[in-house]
Coordinates of C-alpha atoms in Angstrom, one line a residue:
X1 CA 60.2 29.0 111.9
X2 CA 59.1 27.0 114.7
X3 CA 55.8 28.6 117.0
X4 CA 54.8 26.6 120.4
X5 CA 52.8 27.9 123.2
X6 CA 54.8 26.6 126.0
X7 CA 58.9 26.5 126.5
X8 CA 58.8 22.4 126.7
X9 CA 58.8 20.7 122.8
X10 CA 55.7 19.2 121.7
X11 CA 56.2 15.4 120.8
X12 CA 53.7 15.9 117.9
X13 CA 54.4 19.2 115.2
X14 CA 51.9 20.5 112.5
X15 CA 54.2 21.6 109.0
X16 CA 53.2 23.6 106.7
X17 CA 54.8 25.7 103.5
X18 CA 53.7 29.4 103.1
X19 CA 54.8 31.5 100.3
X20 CA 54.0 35.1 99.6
X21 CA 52.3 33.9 96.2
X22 CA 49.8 32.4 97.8
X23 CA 49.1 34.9 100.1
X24 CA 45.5 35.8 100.3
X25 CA 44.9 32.2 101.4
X26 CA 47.7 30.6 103.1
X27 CA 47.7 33.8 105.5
X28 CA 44.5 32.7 107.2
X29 CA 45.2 29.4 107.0
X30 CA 48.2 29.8 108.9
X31 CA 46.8 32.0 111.5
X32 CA 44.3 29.2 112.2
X33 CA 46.4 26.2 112.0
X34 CA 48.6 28.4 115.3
X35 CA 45.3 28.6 116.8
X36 CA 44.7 25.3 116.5
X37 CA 48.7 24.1 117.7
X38 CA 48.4 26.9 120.6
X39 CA 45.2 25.6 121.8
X40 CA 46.5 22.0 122.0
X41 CA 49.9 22.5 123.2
X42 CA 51.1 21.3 119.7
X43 CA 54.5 22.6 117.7
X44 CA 53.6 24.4 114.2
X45 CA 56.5 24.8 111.9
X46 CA 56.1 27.2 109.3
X47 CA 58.4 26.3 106.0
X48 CA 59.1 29.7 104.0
X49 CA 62.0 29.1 101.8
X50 CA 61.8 25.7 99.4
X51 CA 63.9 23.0 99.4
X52 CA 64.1 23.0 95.7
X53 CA 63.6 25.2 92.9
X54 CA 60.5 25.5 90.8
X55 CA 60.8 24.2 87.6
X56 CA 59.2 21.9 84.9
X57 CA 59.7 18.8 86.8
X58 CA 60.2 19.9 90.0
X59 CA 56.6 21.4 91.3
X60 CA 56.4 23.2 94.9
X61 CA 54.4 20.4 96.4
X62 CA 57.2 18.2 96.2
X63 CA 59.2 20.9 99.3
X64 CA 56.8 18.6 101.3
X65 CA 58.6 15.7 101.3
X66 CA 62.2 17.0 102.7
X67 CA 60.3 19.2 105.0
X68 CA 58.7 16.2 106.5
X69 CA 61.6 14.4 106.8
X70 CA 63.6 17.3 108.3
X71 CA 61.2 17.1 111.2
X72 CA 60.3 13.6 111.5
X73 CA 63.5 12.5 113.9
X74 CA 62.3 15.3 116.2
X75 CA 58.8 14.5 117.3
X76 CA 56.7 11.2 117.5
X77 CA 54.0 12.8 114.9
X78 CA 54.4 14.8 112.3
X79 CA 51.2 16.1 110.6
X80 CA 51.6 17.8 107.0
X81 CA 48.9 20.2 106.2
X82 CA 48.9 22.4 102.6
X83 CA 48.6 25.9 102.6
X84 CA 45.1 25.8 101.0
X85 CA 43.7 24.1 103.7
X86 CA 41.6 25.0 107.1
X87 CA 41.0 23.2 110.5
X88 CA 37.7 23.4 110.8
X89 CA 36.7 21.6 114.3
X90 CA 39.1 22.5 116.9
X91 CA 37.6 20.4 119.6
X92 CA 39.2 17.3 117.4
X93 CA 42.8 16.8 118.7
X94 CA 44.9 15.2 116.8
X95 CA 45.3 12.4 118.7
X96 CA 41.4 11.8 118.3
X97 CA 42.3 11.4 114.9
X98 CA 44.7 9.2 115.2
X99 CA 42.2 6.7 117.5
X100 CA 39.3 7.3 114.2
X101 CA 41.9 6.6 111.8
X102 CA 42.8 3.6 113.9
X103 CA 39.2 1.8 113.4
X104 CA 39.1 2.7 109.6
X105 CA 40.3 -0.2 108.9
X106 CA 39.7 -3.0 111.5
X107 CA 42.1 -5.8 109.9
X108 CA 45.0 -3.8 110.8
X109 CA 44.1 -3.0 114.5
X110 CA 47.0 -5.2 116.0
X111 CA 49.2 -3.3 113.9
X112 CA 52.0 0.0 114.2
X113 CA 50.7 2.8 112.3
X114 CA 53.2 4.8 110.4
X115 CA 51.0 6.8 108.3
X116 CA 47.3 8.3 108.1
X117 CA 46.1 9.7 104.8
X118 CA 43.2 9.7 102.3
X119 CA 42.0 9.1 99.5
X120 CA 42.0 11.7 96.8
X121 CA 38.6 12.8 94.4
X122 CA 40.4 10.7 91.7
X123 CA 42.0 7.7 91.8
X124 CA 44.9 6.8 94.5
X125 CA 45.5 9.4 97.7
X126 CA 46.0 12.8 98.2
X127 CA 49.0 14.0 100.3
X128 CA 48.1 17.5 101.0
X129 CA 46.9 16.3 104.6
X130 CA 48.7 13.2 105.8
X131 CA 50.0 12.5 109.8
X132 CA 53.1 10.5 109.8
X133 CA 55.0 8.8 112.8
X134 CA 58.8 9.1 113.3
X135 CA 59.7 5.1 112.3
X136 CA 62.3 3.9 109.8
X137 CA 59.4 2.9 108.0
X138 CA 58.5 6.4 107.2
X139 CA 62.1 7.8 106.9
X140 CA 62.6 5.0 104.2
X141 CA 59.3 6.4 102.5
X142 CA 60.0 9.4 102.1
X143 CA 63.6 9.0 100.8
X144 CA 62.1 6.9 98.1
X145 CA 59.6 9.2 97.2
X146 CA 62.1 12.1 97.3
X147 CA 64.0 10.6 95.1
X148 CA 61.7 9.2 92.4
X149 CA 60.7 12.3 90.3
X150 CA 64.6 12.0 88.7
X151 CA 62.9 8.6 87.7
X152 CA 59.5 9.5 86.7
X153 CA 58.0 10.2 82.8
X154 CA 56.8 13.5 82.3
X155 CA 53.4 11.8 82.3
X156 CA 53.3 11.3 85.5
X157 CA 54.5 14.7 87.1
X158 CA 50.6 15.9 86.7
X159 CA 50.2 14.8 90.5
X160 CA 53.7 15.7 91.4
X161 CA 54.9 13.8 94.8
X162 CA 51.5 12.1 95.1
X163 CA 52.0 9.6 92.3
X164 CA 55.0 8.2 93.7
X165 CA 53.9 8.3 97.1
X166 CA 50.7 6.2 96.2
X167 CA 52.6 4.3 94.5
X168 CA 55.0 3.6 97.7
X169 CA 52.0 2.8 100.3
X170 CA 50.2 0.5 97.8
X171 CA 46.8 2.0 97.3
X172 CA 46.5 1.5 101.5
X173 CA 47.6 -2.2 101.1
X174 CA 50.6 -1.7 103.1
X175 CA 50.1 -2.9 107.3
X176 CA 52.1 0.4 108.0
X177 CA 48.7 2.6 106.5
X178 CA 45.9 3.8 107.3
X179 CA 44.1 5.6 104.6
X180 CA 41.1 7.0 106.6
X181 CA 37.7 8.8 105.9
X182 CA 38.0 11.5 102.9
X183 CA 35.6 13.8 104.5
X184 CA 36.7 13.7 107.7
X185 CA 40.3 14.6 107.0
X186 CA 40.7 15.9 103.9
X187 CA 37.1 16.8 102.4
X188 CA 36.8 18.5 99.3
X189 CA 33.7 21.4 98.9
X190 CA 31.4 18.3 97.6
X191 CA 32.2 16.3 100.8
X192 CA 31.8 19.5 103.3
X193 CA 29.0 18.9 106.0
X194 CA 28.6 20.8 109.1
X195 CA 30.3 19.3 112.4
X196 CA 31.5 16.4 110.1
X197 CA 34.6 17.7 108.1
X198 CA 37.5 18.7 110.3
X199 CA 39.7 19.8 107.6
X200 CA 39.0 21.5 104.4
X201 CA 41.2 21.4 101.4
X202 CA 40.6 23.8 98.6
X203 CA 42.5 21.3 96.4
X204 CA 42.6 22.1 93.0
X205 CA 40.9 25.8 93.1
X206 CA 41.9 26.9 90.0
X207 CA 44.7 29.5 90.3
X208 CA 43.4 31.3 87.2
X209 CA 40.4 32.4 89.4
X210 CA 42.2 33.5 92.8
X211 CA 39.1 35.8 94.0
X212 CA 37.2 32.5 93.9
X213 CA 39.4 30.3 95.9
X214 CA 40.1 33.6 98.8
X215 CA 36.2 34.1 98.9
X216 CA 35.9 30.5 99.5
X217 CA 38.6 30.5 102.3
X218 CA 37.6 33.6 103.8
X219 CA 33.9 32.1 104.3
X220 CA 35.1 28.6 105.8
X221 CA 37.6 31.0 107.8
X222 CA 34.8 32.8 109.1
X223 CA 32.7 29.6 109.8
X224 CA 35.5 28.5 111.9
X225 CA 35.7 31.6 113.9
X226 CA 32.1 31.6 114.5
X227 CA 32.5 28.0 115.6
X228 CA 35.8 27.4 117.8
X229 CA 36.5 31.5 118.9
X230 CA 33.6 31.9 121.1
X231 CA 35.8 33.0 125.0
X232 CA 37.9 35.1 125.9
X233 CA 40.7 33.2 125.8
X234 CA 40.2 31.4 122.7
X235 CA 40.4 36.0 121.6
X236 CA 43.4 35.9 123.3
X237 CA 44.5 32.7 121.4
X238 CA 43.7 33.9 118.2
X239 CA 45.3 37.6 118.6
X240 CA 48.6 35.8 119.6
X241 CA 48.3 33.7 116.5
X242 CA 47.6 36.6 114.6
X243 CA 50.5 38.5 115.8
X244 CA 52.7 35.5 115.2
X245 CA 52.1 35.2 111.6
X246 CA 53.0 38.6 111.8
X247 CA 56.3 37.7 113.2
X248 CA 57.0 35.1 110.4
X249 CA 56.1 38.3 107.6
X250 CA 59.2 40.3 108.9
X251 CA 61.6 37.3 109.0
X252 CA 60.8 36.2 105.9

């Protein structure tokens, strides 16, 4: 389902996947990722049926990749965000992002970014956040990617689309990438500092222990209302996101 704020298309679009089985945390985290599109005149697209089935090889992060590409002919940006993760400073536009992510890496200045990622706690880069621009760079990307896991060893399914698309962009080698500031974009709970992490990802909360992943979103949830909901019309904003998601539970 596509949510904007005004009748005229965005050029950039936020995408996300929510599921019911997730829904203690990716129901907040959607509400405040359509505050976050409303109050900068940004597209959200809300994915609620996968692309492929859930099985051994096949793990639900990889509905990211199709979903992406789905999009990507249709704005100039796309940004991917997981459904365990929270915008946390809503002053930061995303096209402030894009200028940061710009100066990580000074060599490449002169160059065309297609994507912005970061890197992951382990080795290589995590894709649960990652802003891509509509390029046949990036369409060839992802089709690669999206196709690789037919190709892949068991092994190396741990990581599901990430290993291949690390893999693909060369560790941030490639002129087309920018792999930018972990705790800026995608900062883990060791990386989290006040005013310095715009998005948190609750990467790898163990699903065996679901009260403790909710009652760590709830409290950054509440942090950000505290934070970015402070006028009237940032209520307003946040009521009409509210009642959105609501939308998206009855056409589910």
């Amino acid at each position: 389902m596509i949510f904007r704020r005004e009748k005229s298309k965005s050029n950039i679009a936020l995408v996300s996947f929510y599921t019911s089985d997730y829904h203690d945390i990716g129901s907040i985290s959607t509400i405040n990722k359509l505050f976050y599109a409303y109050k900068h005149g940004y597209d959200m697209i809300v994915y609620q049926q996968p692309f492929y089935k859930n099985s051994i090889f096949i793990k639900p992060a990889w509905n990211k990749i199709p979903m992406v590409e789905a999009q990507l002919e249709n704005y100039e940006w796309v940004i991917w965000i997981d459904s365990d993760a929270i915008i946390l400073r809503h002053e930061l536009t995303l096209e402030d992002i894009i200028e940061i992510s710009k100066k990580a890496d000074w060599r490449k200045k002169d160059h065309k970014i297609d994507l912005i990622i970061s890197y992951d706690i382990n080795a290589g880069i995590n894709s649960g956040i990652f802003f891509m621009r509509n390029s046949e760079w990036s369409r060839n990307v992802l089709r690669r990617v999206q196709t690789s896991w037919k190709y892949l060893p068991y092994s190396m399914h741990w990581y599901a689309e990430q290993t291949p698309f690390t893999m693909e962009i060369k560790y941030g080698l490639d002129e087309h990438v920018r792999v930018t500031y972990k705790r800026v974009l995608n900062a883990y709970l060791k990386d989290y500092s006040e005013g310095i992490a715009y998005i948190m990802h609750l990467a790898g909360c163990p699903k065996q222990k679901p009260k403790y992943c909710s009652g760590i979103m709830h409290e950054f949830y509440e942090r950000w209302k505290t934070n970015n909901v402070t006028s009237v019309s940032d209520r307003q904003l946040l009521r009409r996101a509210e009642k959105d998601f609501e939308l998206l539970m009855e056409n589910k």
